[in-house]
Amino acid sequence: MSHSKPKTDSVLENKRQTQARESVGSANALPEVKSDATPKASVLAAGGGELHAEAGPAKDVTIYNAYNMGPAFGNKFPCPYIRYILQRVLTERLNSKTYTAADAVKWTREIADEINLKMKGQGQYPRYKHVVNVMLYQQNGAGCFYGARAIWDQLSDDYVSYVFDGGSFVCIASVFGCYTY
């Protein structure tokens, strides 16, 4: 009846034999250590003498995530500043103008481009994507409904909207900021 060793013992024995073959003729061959030895005992047997301070596990190590789970504190989408940009751009571009259908197409494109460039130029919104939406319509007694829907994270994503009333027309500009994970 043959007695077989557990698999872990045979693996350890193979490693020891490999190390012994590699260190033949070498003066720094490690002494053999029992398989049930503790890390402290194996360090003492390998190096002789006292246990070095770095041989044991570190107790005061804090491991931080290497990825961002949201915007850093204080780096959320800056709604008040963007509202100021919208107000300034709409007032500068549309003050003392009257509505014509041909001009309205050009105005909306120019306003959206200028807001987009001012958003890109600031560069203080890392990992935020933004969408600029401008709607301009004639004010002739008819109503207008303006709505937007999105699925987003309420803790990090936000939007800003500003309405400019030019007398003969109304312009609504909105900027949506979404954090990219």
Short mmCIF file of N, CA, C and O in Angstrom, two decimals, residues 5 7 18 42 61 67 72 80 95 102 123 126 129 131 135 149 163-164:
data_model
loop_
_atom_site.label_atom_id
_atom_site.label_comp_id
_atom_site.label_asym_id
_atom_site.label_seq_id
_atom_site.Cartn_x
_atom_site.Cartn_y
_atom_site.Cartn_z
N LYS A 5 1.78 11.66 -0.69
CA LYS A 5 1.85 12.91 0.05
C LYS A 5 0.77 13.85 -0.46
O LYS A 5 0.35 13.76 -1.61
N LYS A 7 -0.79 17.14 -2.10
CA LYS A 7 -0.29 17.85 -3.27
C LYS A 7 0.57 19.06 -2.88
O LYS A 7 1.58 19.34 -3.50
N THR A 18 14.39 22.53 -6.88
CA THR A 18 14.78 23.47 -7.94
C THR A 18 15.73 24.52 -7.39
O THR A 18 16.73 24.84 -8.02
N SER A 42 10.46 31.97 9.02
CA SER A 42 11.17 31.81 7.75
C SER A 42 12.12 32.97 7.50
O SER A 42 13.19 32.78 6.94
N VAL A 61 -1.24 51.51 6.69
CA VAL A 61 -1.35 51.83 5.28
C VAL A 61 -2.81 52.08 4.92
O VAL A 61 -3.68 51.31 5.30
N TYR A 67 -9.29 55.41 -9.09
CA TYR A 67 -10.27 55.94 -10.03
C TYR A 67 -11.22 56.86 -9.28
O TYR A 67 -11.39 56.76 -8.08
N ALA A 72 -14.57 65.70 -7.50
CA ALA A 72 -13.95 66.00 -6.21
C ALA A 72 -14.75 67.08 -5.50
O ALA A 72 -15.49 67.85 -6.12
N PRO A 80 -23.80 78.74 -10.95
CA PRO A 80 -23.89 80.20 -10.91
C PRO A 80 -22.99 80.89 -11.95
O PRO A 80 -23.40 81.87 -12.58
N ASN A 95 -29.56 92.17 -27.40
CA ASN A 95 -30.10 93.44 -26.91
C ASN A 95 -30.43 94.35 -28.09
O ASN A 95 -29.63 94.51 -29.01
N ALA A 102 -35.14 84.84 -40.77
CA ALA A 102 -33.83 84.58 -41.36
C ALA A 102 -32.71 84.85 -40.35
O ALA A 102 -31.73 84.10 -40.28
N GLY A 123 -11.92 75.58 -19.00
CA GLY A 123 -11.07 74.44 -18.69
C GLY A 123 -11.05 74.02 -17.23
O GLY A 123 -10.19 73.28 -16.80
N PRO A 126 -13.00 69.41 -15.18
CA PRO A 126 -12.43 68.15 -15.65
C PRO A 126 -13.47 67.04 -15.61
O PRO A 126 -14.25 66.94 -14.67
N LYS A 129 -18.79 66.65 -19.51
CA LYS A 129 -19.21 66.90 -20.88
C LYS A 129 -20.39 67.85 -20.78
O LYS A 129 -21.20 67.76 -19.87
N VAL A 131 -23.60 70.06 -22.93
CA VAL A 131 -24.46 70.19 -24.10
C VAL A 131 -25.09 71.57 -24.03
O VAL A 131 -25.65 71.95 -23.00
N MET A 135 -32.85 77.95 -27.99
CA MET A 135 -34.12 78.01 -28.72
C MET A 135 -34.57 79.46 -28.77
O MET A 135 -34.61 80.14 -27.74
N ARG A 149 -35.35 65.94 -21.11
CA ARG A 149 -35.29 64.77 -20.23
C ARG A 149 -33.93 64.13 -20.36
O ARG A 149 -33.36 64.10 -21.45
N VAL A 163 -33.50 82.61 -19.59
CA VAL A 163 -34.51 83.09 -20.55
C VAL A 163 -34.28 84.58 -20.78
O VAL A 163 -34.23 85.37 -19.84
N PHE A 164 -34.15 84.94 -22.06
CA PHE A 164 -33.99 86.35 -22.45
C PHE A 164 -35.25 86.77 -23.19
O PHE A 164 -35.64 86.13 -24.18
#
